CSV table of C-alpha atoms in Angstrom, one decimal:
chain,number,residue,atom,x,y,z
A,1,UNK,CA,126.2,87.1,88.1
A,2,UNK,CA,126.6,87.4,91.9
A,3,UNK,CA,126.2,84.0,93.6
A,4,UNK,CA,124.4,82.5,97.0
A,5,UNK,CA,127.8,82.4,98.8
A,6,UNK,CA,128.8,86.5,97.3
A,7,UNK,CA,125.2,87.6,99.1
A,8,UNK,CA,125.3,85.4,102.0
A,9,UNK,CA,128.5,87.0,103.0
A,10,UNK,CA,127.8,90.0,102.4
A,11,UNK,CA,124.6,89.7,104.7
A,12,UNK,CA,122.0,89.3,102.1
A,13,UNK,CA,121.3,85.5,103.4
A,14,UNK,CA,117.6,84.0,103.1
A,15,UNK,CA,116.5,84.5,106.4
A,16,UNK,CA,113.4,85.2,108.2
A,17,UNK,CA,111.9,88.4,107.6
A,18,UNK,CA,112.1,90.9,110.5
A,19,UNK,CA,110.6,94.6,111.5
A,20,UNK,CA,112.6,98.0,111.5
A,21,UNK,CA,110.6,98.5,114.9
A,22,UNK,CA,111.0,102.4,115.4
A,23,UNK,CA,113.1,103.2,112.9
A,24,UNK,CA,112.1,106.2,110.3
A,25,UNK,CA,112.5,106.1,106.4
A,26,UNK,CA,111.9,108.5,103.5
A,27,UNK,CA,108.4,107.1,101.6
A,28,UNK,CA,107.2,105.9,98.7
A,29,UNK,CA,103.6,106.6,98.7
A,30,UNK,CA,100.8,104.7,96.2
A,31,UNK,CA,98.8,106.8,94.1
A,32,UNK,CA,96.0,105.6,91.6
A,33,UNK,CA,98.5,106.1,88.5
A,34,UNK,CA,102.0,106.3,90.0
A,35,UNK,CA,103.9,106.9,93.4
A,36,UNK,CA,105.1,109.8,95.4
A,37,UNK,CA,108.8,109.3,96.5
A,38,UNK,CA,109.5,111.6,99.4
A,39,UNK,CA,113.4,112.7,100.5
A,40,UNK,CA,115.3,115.3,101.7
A,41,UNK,CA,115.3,116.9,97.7
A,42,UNK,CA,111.1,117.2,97.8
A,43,UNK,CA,108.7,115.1,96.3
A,44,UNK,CA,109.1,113.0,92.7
A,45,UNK,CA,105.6,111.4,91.4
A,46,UNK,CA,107.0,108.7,88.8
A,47,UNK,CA,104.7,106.8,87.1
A,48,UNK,CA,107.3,103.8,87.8
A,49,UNK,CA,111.0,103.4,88.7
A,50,UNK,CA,113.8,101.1,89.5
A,51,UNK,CA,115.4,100.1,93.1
A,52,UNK,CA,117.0,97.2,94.5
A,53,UNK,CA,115.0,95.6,97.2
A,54,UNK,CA,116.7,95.3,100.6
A,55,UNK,CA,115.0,93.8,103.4
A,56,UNK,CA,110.6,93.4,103.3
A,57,UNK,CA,108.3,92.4,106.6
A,58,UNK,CA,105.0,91.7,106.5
A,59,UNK,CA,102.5,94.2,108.7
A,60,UNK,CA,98.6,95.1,109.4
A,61,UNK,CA,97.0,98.1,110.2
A,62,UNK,CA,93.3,98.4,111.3
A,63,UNK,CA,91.5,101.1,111.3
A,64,UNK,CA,87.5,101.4,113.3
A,65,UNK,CA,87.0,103.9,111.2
A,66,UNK,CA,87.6,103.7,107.6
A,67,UNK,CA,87.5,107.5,107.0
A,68,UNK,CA,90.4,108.2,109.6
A,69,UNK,CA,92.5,110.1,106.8
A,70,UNK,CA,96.3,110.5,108.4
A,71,UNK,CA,95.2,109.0,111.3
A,72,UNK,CA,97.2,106.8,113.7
A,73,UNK,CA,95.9,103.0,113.2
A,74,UNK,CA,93.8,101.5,116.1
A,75,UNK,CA,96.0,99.0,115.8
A,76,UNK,CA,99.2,97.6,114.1
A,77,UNK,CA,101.2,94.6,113.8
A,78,UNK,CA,105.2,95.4,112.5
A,79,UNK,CA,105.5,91.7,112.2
A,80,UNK,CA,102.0,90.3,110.8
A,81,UNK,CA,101.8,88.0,114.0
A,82,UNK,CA,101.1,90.3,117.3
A,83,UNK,CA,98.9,93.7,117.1
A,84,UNK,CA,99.8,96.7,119.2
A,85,UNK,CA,96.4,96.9,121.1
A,86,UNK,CA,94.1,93.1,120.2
A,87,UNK,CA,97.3,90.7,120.6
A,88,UNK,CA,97.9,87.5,118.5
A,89,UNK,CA,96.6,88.4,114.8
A,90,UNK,CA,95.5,85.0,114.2
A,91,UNK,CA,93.1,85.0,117.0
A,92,UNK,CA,92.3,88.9,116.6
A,93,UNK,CA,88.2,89.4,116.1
A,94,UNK,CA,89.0,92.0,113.8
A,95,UNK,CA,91.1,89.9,111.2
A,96,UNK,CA,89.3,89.8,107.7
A,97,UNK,CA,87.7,86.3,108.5
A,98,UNK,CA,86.5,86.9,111.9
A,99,UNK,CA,84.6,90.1,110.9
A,100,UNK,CA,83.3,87.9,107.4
A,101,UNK,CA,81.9,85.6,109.5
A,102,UNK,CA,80.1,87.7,111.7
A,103,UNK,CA,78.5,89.4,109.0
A,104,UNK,CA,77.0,86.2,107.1
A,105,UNK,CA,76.2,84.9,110.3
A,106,UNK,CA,73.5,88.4,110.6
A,107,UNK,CA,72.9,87.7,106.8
A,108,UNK,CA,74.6,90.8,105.5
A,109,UNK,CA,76.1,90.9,102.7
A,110,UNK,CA,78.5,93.0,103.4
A,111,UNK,CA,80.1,93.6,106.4
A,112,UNK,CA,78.7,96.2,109.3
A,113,UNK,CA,82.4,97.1,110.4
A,114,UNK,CA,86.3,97.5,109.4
A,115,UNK,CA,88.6,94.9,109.3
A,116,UNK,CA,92.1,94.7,109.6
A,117,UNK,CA,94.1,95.2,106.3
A,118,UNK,CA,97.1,93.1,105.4
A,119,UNK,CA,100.4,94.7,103.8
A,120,UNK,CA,103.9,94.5,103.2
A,121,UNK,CA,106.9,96.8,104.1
A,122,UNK,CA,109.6,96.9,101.5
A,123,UNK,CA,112.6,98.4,101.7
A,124,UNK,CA,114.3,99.9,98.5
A,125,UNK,CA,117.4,101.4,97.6
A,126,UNK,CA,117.3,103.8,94.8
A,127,UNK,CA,120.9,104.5,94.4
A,128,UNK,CA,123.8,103.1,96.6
A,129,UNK,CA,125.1,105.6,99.7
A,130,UNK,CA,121.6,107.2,100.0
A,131,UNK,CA,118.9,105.5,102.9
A,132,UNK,CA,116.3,103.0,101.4
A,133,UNK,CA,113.1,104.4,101.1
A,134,UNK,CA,110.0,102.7,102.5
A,135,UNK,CA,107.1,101.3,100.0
A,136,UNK,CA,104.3,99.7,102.2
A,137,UNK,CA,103.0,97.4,99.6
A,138,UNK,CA,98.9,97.8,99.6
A,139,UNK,CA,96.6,95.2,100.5
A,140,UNK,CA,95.1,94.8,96.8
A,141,UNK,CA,98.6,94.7,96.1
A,142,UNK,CA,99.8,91.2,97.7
A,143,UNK,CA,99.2,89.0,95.0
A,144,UNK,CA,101.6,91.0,92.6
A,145,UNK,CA,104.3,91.0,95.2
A,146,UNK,CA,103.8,87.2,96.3
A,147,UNK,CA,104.0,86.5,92.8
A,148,UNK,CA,107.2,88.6,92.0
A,149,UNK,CA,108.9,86.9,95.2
A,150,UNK,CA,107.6,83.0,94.1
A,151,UNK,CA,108.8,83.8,90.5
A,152,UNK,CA,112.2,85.0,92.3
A,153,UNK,CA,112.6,81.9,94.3
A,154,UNK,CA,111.9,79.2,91.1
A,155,UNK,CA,114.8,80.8,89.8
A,156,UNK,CA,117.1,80.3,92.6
A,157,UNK,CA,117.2,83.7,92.9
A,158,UNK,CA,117.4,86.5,95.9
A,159,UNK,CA,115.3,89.9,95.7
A,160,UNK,CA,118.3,92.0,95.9
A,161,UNK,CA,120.1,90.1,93.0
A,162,UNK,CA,118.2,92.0,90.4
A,163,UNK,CA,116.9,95.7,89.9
A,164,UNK,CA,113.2,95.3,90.0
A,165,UNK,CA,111.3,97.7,88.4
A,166,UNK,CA,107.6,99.5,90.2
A,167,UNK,CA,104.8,100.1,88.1
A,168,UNK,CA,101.2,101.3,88.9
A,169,UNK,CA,97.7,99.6,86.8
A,170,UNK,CA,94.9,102.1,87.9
A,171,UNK,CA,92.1,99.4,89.2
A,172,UNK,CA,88.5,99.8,90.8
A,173,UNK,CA,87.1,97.6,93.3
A,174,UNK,CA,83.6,96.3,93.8
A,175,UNK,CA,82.7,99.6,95.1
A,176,UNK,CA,83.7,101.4,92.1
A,177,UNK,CA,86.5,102.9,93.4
A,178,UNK,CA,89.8,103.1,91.7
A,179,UNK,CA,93.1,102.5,93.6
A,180,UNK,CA,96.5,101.6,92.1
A,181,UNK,CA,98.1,97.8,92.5
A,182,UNK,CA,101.5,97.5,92.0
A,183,UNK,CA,103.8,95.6,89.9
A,184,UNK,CA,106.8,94.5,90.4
A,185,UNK,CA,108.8,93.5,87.4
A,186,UNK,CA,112.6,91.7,88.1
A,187,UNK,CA,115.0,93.5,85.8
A,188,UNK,CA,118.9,93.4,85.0
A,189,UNK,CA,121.0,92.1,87.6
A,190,UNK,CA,122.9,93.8,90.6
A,191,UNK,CA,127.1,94.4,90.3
A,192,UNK,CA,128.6,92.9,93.1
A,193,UNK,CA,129.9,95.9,93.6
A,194,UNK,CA,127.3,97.7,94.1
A,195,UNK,CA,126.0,95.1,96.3
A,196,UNK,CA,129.0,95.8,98.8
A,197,UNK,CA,128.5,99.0,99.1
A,198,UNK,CA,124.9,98.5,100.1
A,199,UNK,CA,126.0,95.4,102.2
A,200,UNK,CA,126.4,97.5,105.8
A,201,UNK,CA,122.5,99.0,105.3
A,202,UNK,CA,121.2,95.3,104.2
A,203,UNK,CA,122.9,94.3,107.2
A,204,UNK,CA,120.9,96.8,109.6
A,205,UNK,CA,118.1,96.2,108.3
A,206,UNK,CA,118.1,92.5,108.5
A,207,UNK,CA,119.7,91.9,112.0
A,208,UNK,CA,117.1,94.9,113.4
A,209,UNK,CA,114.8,93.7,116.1
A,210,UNK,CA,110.7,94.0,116.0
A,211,UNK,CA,109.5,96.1,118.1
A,212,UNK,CA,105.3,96.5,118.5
A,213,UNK,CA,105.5,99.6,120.3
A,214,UNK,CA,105.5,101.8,117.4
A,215,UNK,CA,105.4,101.8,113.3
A,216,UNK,CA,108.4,102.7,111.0
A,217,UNK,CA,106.3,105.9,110.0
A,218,UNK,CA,102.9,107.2,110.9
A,219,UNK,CA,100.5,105.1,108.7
A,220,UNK,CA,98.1,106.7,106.4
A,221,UNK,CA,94.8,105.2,106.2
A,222,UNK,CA,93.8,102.7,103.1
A,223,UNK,CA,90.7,101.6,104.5
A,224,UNK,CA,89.3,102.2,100.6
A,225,UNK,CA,91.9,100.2,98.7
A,226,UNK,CA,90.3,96.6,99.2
A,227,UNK,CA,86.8,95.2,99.0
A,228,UNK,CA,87.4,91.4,100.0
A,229,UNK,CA,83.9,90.1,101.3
């Protein structure tokens, strides 16, 4: 098994998660019963496959209008913290609780507006030598991934120790309509050395700076994927 000193120095350390600003990736797209991977070779729709996590931020994206298709966002955060057009998230009056409020406060049961969705970029390698593709983790989806990383870390363990396999379950929300959550299931480990030849790309994408001014990719809208209130 590799240890915590092999992936420290091969740039793999622990540290605080950090956006790939500007920088363009070939996707991996969520569909309701698999994913589209996207590279130079065309398009693959897997129902699930195997990849060795490299790097992973958090992000938002809000959309005023949840039928904005392919869209640019009305505004996006690359780190989860500041937004490209309302500022600090935290304080932002279109953050999930802000809007929930609002919206009990008129007696509505549901909320009159859109809110700003939560996800997560993640990185993946799907064979060494070839660019890590981009998985933007849905917002119905964050409680599979937060679980996969907390059962990660009881083991002492590092995301890119272990090939981790992606799965779709077809679900519906409260609306009735069906989107795809993803799993993530930790698999056999990763040979060191195939950890040092993916070592220079971890280390790009862990040293690389945020940058708010723009998104990895343009962001398709999944203003249907969650029904929170």
């Amino acid at each position: 098994p590799v240890s915590a000193e092999d992936l420290a120095a091969l740039g793999f350390a622990p540290e605080a998660s950090k956006s790939l600003g500007g920088s363009k990736y070939p996707t991996i797209s969520v569909e309701k019963i698999g994913f589209q991977i996207k590279s130079e070779a065309g398009i693959q729709a897997p129902a699930s496959f195997e990849g060795i996590i490299l790097h992973e931020h958090p992000m938002r994206t809000f959309y005023a209008d949840k039928n904005a298709g392919n869209k640019p966002p009305d505004c996006y955060s690359v780190d989860g913290a500041t937004g490209s057009v309302y500022g600090a998230c935290h304080t932002c009056p279109h953050r999930y609780q802000a809007v929930a409020n609002a919206a009990r406060a008129q007696g509505l049961k549901q909320p009159a507006e859109e809110w700003c969705r939560d996800k997560h970029a993640v990185y993946v390698a799907l064979e060494p030598g070839k660019p890590a593709h981009l998985l933007r983790v849905p917002t119905m989806s964050l409680s599979r991934w937060q679980l996969f990383i907390q059962g990660l870390q009881s083991q002492g363990k590092h995301f890119a120790q272990v090939w981790t396999t992606f799965s779709v379950t077809t679900r519906k929300n409260a609306g009735g309509i069906q989107y795809g959550e993803v799993n993530f299931l930790p698999g056999k480990p990763v040979a060191l050395a195939m950890l040092k030849e993916m070592a220079p790309q971890a280390k790009m994408l862990r040293e690389a700076q945020p940058a708010v001014a723009q998104l990895p990719e343009s962001v398709g809208s999944a203003a249907q994927d969650d029904d929170k209130f």
